[in-house]
Amino acid sequence: MATGGRRPVANGLSAVQLRNRMILSARRIIVEHWPRVDQCPVCGCGWPCRPTSTAYDYLTSVGQGCWVPSDRSRARR
C-alpha cells in the first residue's frame, strides 16, 4: 500500500526515490570514468566513453545535463 500518495515501484521504492538513486548512480559513473587527458582511465577508450555518455544522457533527461564532478571528487581517484 502506498503512503503519502506515492505509488511504490516493484522494488518498494517510490518513483522519486528511484529517480534519486539513478541520478547518484549516473554521477558515480561519471566520477569513476572522468578523463585524465583524452582517454577514459577505466575503459581505456577515447573520451567520452560509452558509460559516461549514457550517464550524461540520463542526467540530461532529468534536467541535470550540465553536472560535472567537483574538483574534490575528481582528486579522490
PDB file of N, CA, C and O in Angstrom:
ATOM      1  N   MET A   1       0.834  -1.173   0.000  1.00  0.00           N
ATOM      2  CA  MET A   1       0.000   0.000   0.000  1.00  0.00           C
ATOM      3  C   MET A   1       0.883   1.242   0.000  1.00  0.00           C
ATOM      4  O   MET A   1       1.852   1.327   0.737  1.00  0.00           O
ATOM      5  N   ALA A   2       0.561   2.191  -0.834  1.00  0.00           N
ATOM      6  CA  ALA A   2       1.350   3.416  -0.947  1.00  0.00           C
ATOM      7  C   ALA A   2       1.038   4.349   0.213  1.00  0.00           C
ATOM      8  O   ALA A   2      -0.085   4.420   0.686  1.00  0.00           O
ATOM      9  N   THR A   3       2.079   5.060   0.666  1.00  0.00           N
ATOM     10  CA  THR A   3       1.867   6.046   1.717  1.00  0.00           C
ATOM     11  C   THR A   3       2.178   7.424   1.177  1.00  0.00           C
ATOM     12  O   THR A   3       3.020   7.580   0.310  1.00  0.00           O
ATOM     13  N   GLY A   4       1.501   8.417   1.694  1.00  0.00           N
ATOM     14  CA  GLY A   4       1.761   9.782   1.283  1.00  0.00           C
ATOM     15  C   GLY A   4       1.414  10.071  -0.164  1.00  0.00           C
ATOM     16  O   GLY A   4       1.946  10.989  -0.763  1.00  0.00           O
ATOM     17  N   GLY A   5       0.577   9.239  -0.796  1.00  0.00           N
ATOM     18  CA  GLY A   5       0.172   9.488  -2.165  1.00  0.00           C
ATOM     19  C   GLY A   5       1.203   9.058  -3.198  1.00  0.00           C
ATOM     20  O   GLY A   5       1.037   9.310  -4.370  1.00  0.00           O
ATOM     21  N   ARG A   6       2.261   8.408  -2.769  1.00  0.00           N
ATOM     22  CA  ARG A   6       3.276   7.941  -3.720  1.00  0.00           C
ATOM     23  C   ARG A   6       3.070   6.464  -3.997  1.00  0.00           C
ATOM     24  O   ARG A   6       2.880   5.668  -3.083  1.00  0.00           O
ATOM     25  N   ARG A   7       3.115   6.116  -5.274  1.00  0.00           N
ATOM     26  CA  ARG A   7       2.998   4.711  -5.635  1.00  0.00           C
ATOM     27  C   ARG A   7       4.358   4.046  -5.543  1.00  0.00           C
ATOM     28  O   ARG A   7       5.320   4.521  -6.129  1.00  0.00           O
ATOM     29  N   PRO A   8       4.486   2.933  -4.815  1.00  0.00           N
ATOM     30  CA  PRO A   8       5.765   2.241  -4.778  1.00  0.00           C
ATOM     31  C   PRO A   8       6.014   1.527  -6.104  1.00  0.00           C
ATOM     32  O   PRO A   8       5.074   1.102  -6.766  1.00  0.00           O
ATOM     33  N   VAL A   9       7.264   1.436  -6.499  1.00  0.00           N
ATOM     34  CA  VAL A   9       7.624   0.671  -7.686  1.00  0.00           C
ATOM     35  C   VAL A   9       7.936  -0.744  -7.245  1.00  0.00           C
ATOM     36  O   VAL A   9       7.909  -1.058  -6.058  1.00  0.00           O
ATOM     37  N   ALA A  10       8.267  -1.609  -8.167  1.00  0.00           N
ATOM     38  CA  ALA A  10       8.427  -3.034  -7.898  1.00  0.00           C
ATOM     39  C   ALA A  10       9.366  -3.347  -6.729  1.00  0.00           C
ATOM     40  O   ALA A  10       9.123  -4.261  -5.968  1.00  0.00           O
ATOM     41  N   ASN A  11      10.435  -2.596  -6.563  1.00  0.00           N
ATOM     42  CA  ASN A  11      11.398  -2.910  -5.508  1.00  0.00           C
ATOM     43  C   ASN A  11      11.069  -2.224  -4.184  1.00  0.00           C
ATOM     44  O   ASN A  11      11.877  -2.242  -3.270  1.00  0.00           O
ATOM     45  N   GLY A  12       9.905  -1.605  -4.073  1.00  0.00           N
ATOM     46  CA  GLY A  12       9.490  -0.975  -2.830  1.00  0.00           C
ATOM     47  C   GLY A  12       9.866   0.491  -2.719  1.00  0.00           C
ATOM     48  O   GLY A  12       9.514   1.136  -1.747  1.00  0.00           O
ATOM     49  N   LEU A  13      10.606   1.023  -3.675  1.00  0.00           N
ATOM     50  CA  LEU A  13      10.969   2.436  -3.662  1.00  0.00           C
ATOM     51  C   LEU A  13       9.909   3.250  -4.388  1.00  0.00           C
ATOM     52  O   LEU A  13       9.299   2.776  -5.340  1.00  0.00           O
ATOM     53  N   SER A  14       9.738   4.481  -3.960  1.00  0.00           N
ATOM     54  CA  SER A  14       8.842   5.363  -4.699  1.00  0.00           C
ATOM     55  C   SER A  14       9.550   5.804  -5.975  1.00  0.00           C
ATOM     56  O   SER A  14      10.772   5.652  -6.114  1.00  0.00           O
ATOM     57  N   ALA A  15       8.811   6.369  -6.897  1.00  0.00           N
ATOM     58  CA  ALA A  15       9.403   6.848  -8.145  1.00  0.00           C
ATOM     59  C   ALA A  15      10.456   7.927  -7.871  1.00  0.00           C
ATOM     60  O   ALA A  15      11.500   7.973  -8.523  1.00  0.00           O
ATOM     61  N   VAL A  16      10.216   8.771  -6.879  1.00  0.00           N
ATOM     62  CA  VAL A  16      11.170   9.827  -6.518  1.00  0.00           C
ATOM     63  C   VAL A  16      12.454   9.216  -5.965  1.00  0.00           C
ATOM     64  O   VAL A  16      13.556   9.623  -6.319  1.00  0.00           O
ATOM     65  N   GLN A  17      12.311   8.225  -5.082  1.00  0.00           N
ATOM     66  CA  GLN A  17      13.491   7.561  -4.525  1.00  0.00           C
ATOM     67  C   GLN A  17      14.299   6.863  -5.612  1.00  0.00           C
ATOM     68  O   GLN A  17      15.531   6.931  -5.629  1.00  0.00           O
ATOM     69  N   LEU A  18      13.616   6.197  -6.528  1.00  0.00           N
ATOM     70  CA  LEU A  18      14.296   5.514  -7.623  1.00  0.00           C
ATOM     71  C   LEU A  18      15.025   6.515  -8.514  1.00  0.00           C
ATOM     72  O   LEU A  18      16.188   6.311  -8.880  1.00  0.00           O
ATOM     73  N   ARG A  19      14.364   7.631  -8.825  1.00  0.00           N
ATOM     74  CA  ARG A  19      14.990   8.674  -9.644  1.00  0.00           C
ATOM     75  C   ARG A  19      16.252   9.205  -8.962  1.00  0.00           C
ATOM     76  O   ARG A  19      17.289   9.348  -9.596  1.00  0.00           O
ATOM     77  N   ASN A  20      16.176   9.477  -7.660  1.00  0.00           N
ATOM     78  CA  ASN A  20      17.333   9.988  -6.929  1.00  0.00           C
ATOM     79  C   ASN A  20      18.477   8.981  -6.922  1.00  0.00           C
ATOM     80  O   ASN A  20      19.640   9.354  -7.071  1.00  0.00           O
ATOM     81  N   ARG A  21      18.174   7.704  -6.756  1.00  0.00           N
ATOM     82  CA  ARG A  21      19.220   6.674  -6.806  1.00  0.00           C
ATOM     83  C   ARG A  21      19.853   6.595  -8.189  1.00  0.00           C
ATOM     84  O   ARG A  21      21.056   6.394  -8.313  1.00  0.00           O
ATOM     85  N   MET A  22      19.038   6.734  -9.228  1.00  0.00           N
ATOM     86  CA  MET A  22      19.576   6.688 -10.590  1.00  0.00           C
ATOM     87  C   MET A  22      20.475   7.893 -10.859  1.00  0.00           C
ATOM     88  O   MET A  22      21.508   7.768 -11.512  1.00  0.00           O
ATOM     89  N   ILE A  23      20.109   9.057 -10.350  1.00  0.00           N
ATOM     90  CA  ILE A  23      20.939  10.249 -10.505  1.00  0.00           C
ATOM     91  C   ILE A  23      22.285  10.033  -9.811  1.00  0.00           C
ATOM     92  O   ILE A  23      23.340  10.307 -10.383  1.00  0.00           O
ATOM     93  N   LEU A  24      22.262   9.527  -8.579  1.00  0.00           N
ATOM     94  CA  LEU A  24      23.517   9.266  -7.865  1.00  0.00           C
ATOM     95  C   LEU A  24      24.373   8.235  -8.593  1.00  0.00           C
ATOM     96  O   LEU A  24      25.595   8.366  -8.674  1.00  0.00           O
ATOM     97  N   SER A  25      23.746   7.219  -9.153  1.00  0.00           N
ATOM     98  CA  SER A  25      24.480   6.196  -9.896  1.00  0.00           C
ATOM     99  C   SER A  25      25.123   6.783 -11.148  1.00  0.00           C
ATOM    100  O   SER A  25      26.286   6.504 -11.460  1.00  0.00           O
ATOM    101  N   ALA A  26      24.381   7.617 -11.877  1.00  0.00           N
ATOM    102  CA  ALA A  26      24.931   8.252 -13.082  1.00  0.00           C
ATOM    103  C   ALA A  26      26.111   9.143 -12.715  1.00  0.00           C
ATOM    104  O   ALA A  26      27.147   9.134 -13.395  1.00  0.00           O
ATOM    105  N   ARG A  27      25.983   9.877 -11.629  1.00  0.00           N
ATOM    106  CA  ARG A  27      27.090  10.744 -11.199  1.00  0.00           C
ATOM    107  C   ARG A  27      28.311   9.919 -10.789  1.00  0.00           C
ATOM    108  O   ARG A  27      29.445  10.284 -11.081  1.00  0.00           O
ATOM    109  N   ARG A  28      28.088   8.779 -10.118  1.00  0.00           N
ATOM    110  CA  ARG A  28      29.201   7.911  -9.722  1.00  0.00           C
ATOM    111  C   ARG A  28      29.944   7.385 -10.951  1.00  0.00           C
ATOM    112  O   ARG A  28      31.169   7.365 -10.994  1.00  0.00           O
ATOM    113  N   ILE A  29      29.189   6.988 -11.965  1.00  0.00           N
ATOM    114  CA  ILE A  29      29.810   6.509 -13.204  1.00  0.00           C
ATOM    115  C   ILE A  29      30.671   7.601 -13.820  1.00  0.00           C
ATOM    116  O   ILE A  29      31.802   7.363 -14.238  1.00  0.00           O
ATOM    117  N   ILE A  30      30.150   8.819 -13.862  1.00  0.00           N
ATOM    118  CA  ILE A  30      30.910   9.927 -14.449  1.00  0.00           C
ATOM    119  C   ILE A  30      32.189  10.179 -13.659  1.00  0.00           C
ATOM    120  O   ILE A  30      33.262  10.351 -14.240  1.00  0.00           O
ATOM    121  N   VAL A  31      32.100  10.176 -12.321  1.00  0.00           N
ATOM    122  CA  VAL A  31      33.288  10.407 -11.500  1.00  0.00           C
ATOM    123  C   VAL A  31      34.321   9.309 -11.740  1.00  0.00           C
ATOM    124  O   VAL A  31      35.508   9.583 -11.909  1.00  0.00           O
ATOM    125  N   GLU A  32      33.876   8.060 -11.771  1.00  0.00           N
ATOM    126  CA  GLU A  32      34.805   6.943 -11.964  1.00  0.00           C
ATOM    127  C   GLU A  32      35.469   6.966 -13.328  1.00  0.00           C
ATOM    128  O   GLU A  32      36.614   6.554 -13.477  1.00  0.00           O
ATOM    129  N   HIS A  33      34.760   7.422 -14.339  1.00  0.00           N
ATOM    130  CA  HIS A  33      35.266   7.400 -15.700  1.00  0.00           C
ATOM    131  C   HIS A  33      35.791   8.760 -16.154  1.00  0.00           C
ATOM    132  O   HIS A  33      36.033   8.965 -17.339  1.00  0.00           O
ATOM    133  N   TRP A  34      35.943   9.700 -15.222  1.00  0.00           N
ATOM    134  CA  TRP A  34      36.363  11.052 -15.589  1.00  0.00           C
ATOM    135  C   TRP A  34      37.729  11.002 -16.273  1.00  0.00           C
ATOM    136  O   TRP A  34      38.631  10.321 -15.810  1.00  0.00           O
ATOM    137  N   PRO A  35      37.902  11.726 -17.378  1.00  0.00           N
ATOM    138  CA  PRO A  35      39.145  11.614 -18.156  1.00  0.00           C
ATOM    139  C   PRO A  35      40.345  12.265 -17.474  1.00  0.00           C
ATOM    140  O   PRO A  35      40.206  13.246 -16.769  1.00  0.00           O
ATOM    141  N   ARG A  36      41.485  11.689 -17.719  1.00  0.00           N
ATOM    142  CA  ARG A  36      42.729  12.304 -17.252  1.00  0.00           C
ATOM    143  C   ARG A  36      43.260  13.210 -18.351  1.00  0.00           C
ATOM    144  O   ARG A  36      43.799  14.248 -18.091  1.00  0.00           O
ATOM    145  N   VAL A  37      43.153  12.821 -19.573  1.00  0.00           N
ATOM    146  CA  VAL A  37      43.535  13.669 -20.705  1.00  0.00           C
ATOM    147  C   VAL A  37      42.460  13.498 -21.764  1.00  0.00           C
ATOM    148  O   VAL A  37      41.508  14.238 -21.796  1.00  0.00           O
ATOM    149  N   ASP A  38      42.591  12.505 -22.611  1.00  0.00           N
ATOM    150  CA  ASP A  38      41.592  12.273 -23.651  1.00  0.00           C
ATOM    151  C   ASP A  38      41.191  10.805 -23.692  1.00  0.00           C
ATOM    152  O   ASP A  38      40.618  10.343 -24.648  1.00  0.00           O
ATOM    153  N   GLN A  39      41.492  10.081 -22.617  1.00  0.00           N
ATOM    154  CA  GLN A  39      41.209   8.657 -22.577  1.00  0.00           C
ATOM    155  C   GLN A  39      40.580   8.299 -21.238  1.00  0.00           C
ATOM    156  O   GLN A  39      41.003   8.802 -20.196  1.00  0.00           O
ATOM    157  N   CYS A  40      39.593   7.438 -21.268  1.00  0.00           N
ATOM    158  CA  CYS A  40      38.927   7.012 -20.036  1.00  0.00           C
ATOM    159  C   CYS A  40      39.881   6.135 -19.229  1.00  0.00           C
ATOM    160  O   CYS A  40      40.398   5.154 -19.756  1.00  0.00           O
ATOM    161  N   PRO A  41      40.119   6.463 -17.944  1.00  0.00           N
ATOM    162  CA  PRO A  41      41.024   5.662 -17.134  1.00  0.00           C
ATOM    163  C   PRO A  41      40.461   4.286 -16.770  1.00  0.00           C
ATOM    164  O   PRO A  41      41.203   3.396 -16.402  1.00  0.00           O
ATOM    165  N   VAL A  42      39.149   4.097 -16.891  1.00  0.00           N
ATOM    166  CA  VAL A  42      38.537   2.813 -16.562  1.00  0.00           C
ATOM    167  C   VAL A  42      38.441   1.933 -17.795  1.00  0.00           C
ATOM    168  O   VAL A  42      38.892   0.791 -17.798  1.00  0.00           O
ATOM    169  N   CYS A  43      37.879   2.473 -18.861  1.00  0.00           N
ATOM    170  CA  CYS A  43      37.663   1.701 -20.090  1.00  0.00           C
ATOM    171  C   CYS A  43      38.903   1.654 -20.979  1.00  0.00           C
ATOM    172  O   CYS A  43      39.072   0.723 -21.745  1.00  0.00           O
ATOM    173  N   GLY A  44      39.694   2.725 -20.928  1.00  0.00           N
ATOM    174  CA  GLY A  44      40.842   2.815 -21.812  1.00  0.00           C
ATOM    175  C   GLY A  44      40.481   3.268 -23.219  1.00  0.00           C
ATOM    176  O   GLY A  44      41.324   3.297 -24.103  1.00  0.00           O
ATOM    177  N   CYS A  45      39.223   3.642 -23.428  1.00  0.00           N
ATOM    178  CA  CYS A  45      38.807   4.092 -24.759  1.00  0.00           C
ATOM    179  C   CYS A  45      38.818   5.617 -24.814  1.00  0.00           C
ATOM    180  O   CYS A  45      39.077   6.286 -23.828  1.00  0.00           O
ATOM    181  N   GLY A  46      38.534   6.149 -25.973  1.00  0.00           N
ATOM    182  CA  GLY A  46      38.522   7.597 -26.151  1.00  0.00           C
ATOM    183  C   GLY A  46      37.425   8.262 -25.351  1.00  0.00           C
ATOM    184  O   GLY A  46      36.473   7.628 -24.900  1.00  0.00           O
ATOM    185  N   TRP A  47      37.590   9.550 -25.140  1.00  0.00           N
ATOM    186  CA  TRP A  47      36.625  10.316 -24.361  1.00  0.00           C
ATOM    187  C   TRP A  47      35.635  11.005 -25.267  1.00  0.00           C
ATOM    188  O   TRP A  47      36.047  11.531 -26.296  1.00  0.00           O
ATOM    189  N   PRO A  48      34.366  11.053 -24.982  1.00  0.00           N
ATOM    190  CA  PRO A  48      33.743  10.446 -23.814  1.00  0.00           C
ATOM    191  C   PRO A  48      33.483   8.958 -24.051  1.00  0.00           C
ATOM    192  O   PRO A  48      33.109   8.564 -25.157  1.00  0.00           O
ATOM    193  N   CYS A  49      33.682   8.162 -23.026  1.00  0.00           N
ATOM    194  CA  CYS A  49      33.447   6.729 -23.144  1.00  0.00           C
ATOM    195  C   CYS A  49      31.944   6.455 -23.101  1.00  0.00           C
ATOM    196  O   CYS A  49      31.158   7.309 -22.707  1.00  0.00           O
ATOM    197  N   ARG A  50      31.568   5.266 -23.488  1.00  0.00           N
ATOM    198  CA  ARG A  50      30.144   4.913 -23.568  1.00  0.00           C
ATOM    199  C   ARG A  50      29.421   5.005 -22.210  1.00  0.00           C
ATOM    200  O   ARG A  50      28.324   5.561 -22.140  1.00  0.00           O
ATOM    201  N   PRO A  51      29.990   4.477 -21.099  1.00  0.00           N
ATOM    202  CA  PRO A  51      29.270   4.609 -19.821  1.00  0.00           C
ATOM    203  C   PRO A  51      29.040   6.066 -19.429  1.00  0.00           C
ATOM    204  O   PRO A  51      27.984   6.419 -18.903  1.00  0.00           O
ATOM    205  N   THR A  52      30.019   6.913 -19.680  1.00  0.00           N
ATOM    206  CA  THR A  52      29.880   8.326 -19.334  1.00  0.00           C
ATOM    207  C   THR A  52      28.833   8.995 -20.218  1.00  0.00           C
ATOM    208  O   THR A  52      28.003   9.763 -19.737  1.00  0.00           O
ATOM    209  N   SER A  53      28.853   8.694 -21.507  1.00  0.00           N
ATOM    210  CA  SER A  53      27.849   9.262 -22.416  1.00  0.00           C
ATOM    211  C   SER A  53      26.441   8.861 -21.988  1.00  0.00           C
ATOM    212  O   SER A  53      25.529   9.687 -21.959  1.00  0.00           O
ATOM    213  N   THR A  54      26.276   7.585 -21.619  1.00  0.00           N
ATOM    214  CA  THR A  54      24.967   7.092 -21.178  1.00  0.00           C
ATOM    215  C   THR A  54      24.543   7.786 -19.888  1.00  0.00           C
ATOM    216  O   THR A  54      23.386   8.178 -19.731  1.00  0.00           O
ATOM    217  N   ALA A  55      25.496   7.966 -18.949  1.00  0.00           N
ATOM    218  CA  ALA A  55      25.181   8.638 -17.688  1.00  0.00           C
ATOM    219  C   ALA A  55      24.778  10.087 -17.944  1.00  0.00           C
ATOM    220  O   ALA A  55      23.814  10.582 -17.358  1.00  0.00           O
ATOM    221  N   TYR A  56      25.508  10.785 -18.825  1.00  0.00           N
ATOM    222  CA  TYR A  56      25.139  12.169 -19.144  1.00  0.00           C
ATOM    223  C   TYR A  56      23.799  12.235 -19.860  1.00  0.00           C
ATOM    224  O   TYR A  56      23.018  13.153 -19.633  1.00  0.00           O
ATOM    225  N   ASP A  57      23.511  11.263 -20.730  1.00  0.00           N
ATOM    226  CA  ASP A  57      22.206  11.232 -21.389  1.00  0.00           C
ATOM    227  C   ASP A  57      21.093  11.136 -20.354  1.00  0.00           C
ATOM    228  O   ASP A  57      20.075  11.824 -20.446  1.00  0.00           O
ATOM    229  N   TYR A  58      21.300  10.286 -19.335  1.00  0.00           N
ATOM    230  CA  TYR A  58      20.287  10.165 -18.290  1.00  0.00           C
ATOM    231  C   TYR A  58      20.156  11.467 -17.508  1.00  0.00           C
ATOM    232  O   TYR A  58      19.050  11.955 -17.285  1.00  0.00           O
ATOM    233  N   LEU A  59      21.274  12.035 -17.081  1.00  0.00           N
ATOM    234  CA  LEU A  59      21.210  13.288 -16.318  1.00  0.00           C
ATOM    235  C   LEU A  59      20.538  14.387 -17.128  1.00  0.00           C
ATOM    236  O   LEU A  59      19.766  15.180 -16.588  1.00  0.00           O
ATOM    237  N   THR A  60      20.807  14.436 -18.430  1.00  0.00           N
ATOM    238  CA  THR A  60      20.155  15.421 -19.301  1.00  0.00           C
ATOM    239  C   THR A  60      18.641  15.201 -19.303  1.00  0.00           C
ATOM    240  O   THR A  60      17.872  16.157 -19.248  1.00  0.00           O
ATOM    241  N   SER A  61      18.226  13.936 -19.313  1.00  0.00           N
ATOM    242  CA  SER A  61      16.789  13.635 -19.360  1.00  0.00           C
ATOM    243  C   SER A  61      16.068  14.066 -18.091  1.00  0.00           C
ATOM    244  O   SER A  61      14.848  14.244 -18.100  1.00  0.00           O
ATOM    245  N   VAL A  62      16.805  14.238 -16.985  1.00  0.00           N
ATOM    246  CA  VAL A  62      16.180  14.694 -15.734  1.00  0.00           C
ATOM    247  C   VAL A  62      16.584  16.126 -15.397  1.00  0.00           C
ATOM    248  O   VAL A  62      16.476  16.567 -14.257  1.00  0.00           O
ATOM    249  N   GLY A  63      17.098  16.842 -16.394  1.00  0.00           N
ATOM    250  CA  GLY A  63      17.394  18.260 -16.221  1.00  0.00           C
ATOM    251  C   GLY A  63      18.707  18.576 -15.541  1.00  0.00           C
ATOM    252  O   GLY A  63      18.897  19.680 -15.047  1.00  0.00           O
ATOM    253  N   GLN A  64      19.652  17.615 -15.519  1.00  0.00           N
ATOM    254  CA  GLN A  64      20.931  17.839 -14.855  1.00  0.00           C
ATOM    255  C   GLN A  64      22.108  17.584 -15.804  1.00  0.00           C
ATOM    256  O   GLN A  64      23.181  17.164 -15.375  1.00  0.00           O
ATOM    257  N   GLY A  65      21.920  17.851 -17.083  1.00  0.00           N
ATOM    258  CA  GLY A  65      22.936  17.557 -18.088  1.00  0.00           C
ATOM    259  C   GLY A  65      24.209  18.362 -17.983  1.00  0.00           C
ATOM    260  O   GLY A  65      25.223  17.990 -18.563  1.00  0.00           O
ATOM    261  N   CYS A  66      24.209  19.447 -17.251  1.00  0.00           N
ATOM    262  CA  CYS A  66      25.411  20.278 -17.116  1.00  0.00           C
ATOM    263  C   CYS A  66      26.255  19.885 -15.908  1.00  0.00           C
ATOM    264  O   CYS A  66      27.273  20.511 -15.636  1.00  0.00           O
ATOM    265  N   TRP A  67      25.858  18.838 -15.171  1.00  0.00           N
ATOM    266  CA  TRP A  67      26.578  18.443 -13.973  1.00  0.00           C
ATOM    267  C   TRP A  67      27.961  17.904 -14.326  1.00  0.00           C
ATOM    268  O   TRP A  67      28.123  17.152 -15.290  1.00  0.00           O
ATOM    269  N   VAL A  68      28.967  18.298 -13.578  1.00  0.00           N
ATOM    270  CA  VAL A  68      30.319  17.729 -13.684  1.00  0.00           C
ATOM    271  C   VAL A  68      30.820  17.469 -12.272  1.00  0.00           C
ATOM    272  O   VAL A  68      30.407  18.148 -11.331  1.00  0.00           O
ATOM    273  N   PRO A  69      31.711  16.504 -12.118  1.00  0.00           N
ATOM    274  CA  PRO A  69      32.239  16.237 -10.779  1.00  0.00           C
ATOM    275  C   PRO A  69      32.978  17.453 -10.236  1.00  0.00           C
ATOM    276  O   PRO A  69      33.609  18.189 -10.990  1.00  0.00           O
ATOM    277  N   SER A  70      32.910  17.626  -8.929  1.00  0.00           N
ATOM    278  CA  SER A  70      33.666  18.712  -8.306  1.00  0.00           C
ATOM    279  C   SER A  70      35.147  18.382  -8.374  1.00  0.00           C
ATOM    280  O   SER A  70      35.537  17.228  -8.530  1.00  0.00           O
ATOM    281  N   ASP A  71      35.979  19.395  -8.250  1.00  0.00           N
ATOM    282  CA  ASP A  71      37.424  19.159  -8.233  1.00  0.00           C
ATOM    283  C   ASP A  71      37.799  18.216  -7.103  1.00  0.00           C
ATOM    284  O   ASP A  71      38.695  17.394  -7.243  1.00  0.00           O
ATOM    285  N   ARG A  72      37.112  18.332  -5.978  1.00  0.00           N
ATOM    286  CA  ARG A  72      37.392  17.477  -4.827  1.00  0.00           C
ATOM    287  C   ARG A  72      37.109  16.011  -5.127  1.00  0.00           C
ATOM    288  O   ARG A  72      37.891  15.133  -4.789  1.00  0.00           O
ATOM    289  N   SER A  73      35.978  15.727  -5.769  1.00  0.00           N
ATOM    290  CA  SER A  73      35.645  14.328  -6.059  1.00  0.00           C
ATOM    291  C   SER A  73      36.575  13.740  -7.100  1.00  0.00           C
ATOM    292  O   SER A  73      36.912  12.573  -7.069  1.00  0.00           O
ATOM    293  N   ARG A  74      37.032  14.561  -8.040  1.00  0.00           N
ATOM    294  CA  ARG A  74      37.972  14.068  -9.043  1.00  0.00           C
ATOM    295  C   ARG A  74      39.339  13.821  -8.419  1.00  0.00           C
ATOM    296  O   ARG A  74      40.053  12.924  -8.834  1.00  0.00           O
ATOM    297  N   ALA A  75      39.701  14.572  -7.402  1.00  0.00           N
ATOM    298  CA  ALA A  75      41.005  14.429  -6.761  1.00  0.00           C
ATOM    299  C   ALA A  75      41.095  13.164  -5.924  1.00  0.00           C
ATOM    300  O   ALA A  75      42.181  12.641  -5.688  1.00  0.00           O
ATOM    301  N   ARG A  76      39.943  12.623  -5.491  1.00  0.00           N
ATOM    302  CA  ARG A  76      39.928  11.419  -4.657  1.00  0.00           C
ATOM    303  C   ARG A  76      40.360  10.176  -5.420  1.00  0.00           C
ATOM    304  O   ARG A  76      40.731   9.200  -4.835  1.00  0.00           O
ATOM    305  N   ARG A  77      40.287  10.188  -6.725  1.00  0.00           N
ATOM    306  CA  ARG A  77      40.593   8.994  -7.504  1.00  0.00           C
ATOM    307  C   ARG A  77      42.048   8.707  -7.514  1.00  0.00           C
ATOM    308  O   ARG A  77      42.960   9.217  -7.408  1.00  0.00           O
TER     309      ARG A  77
END
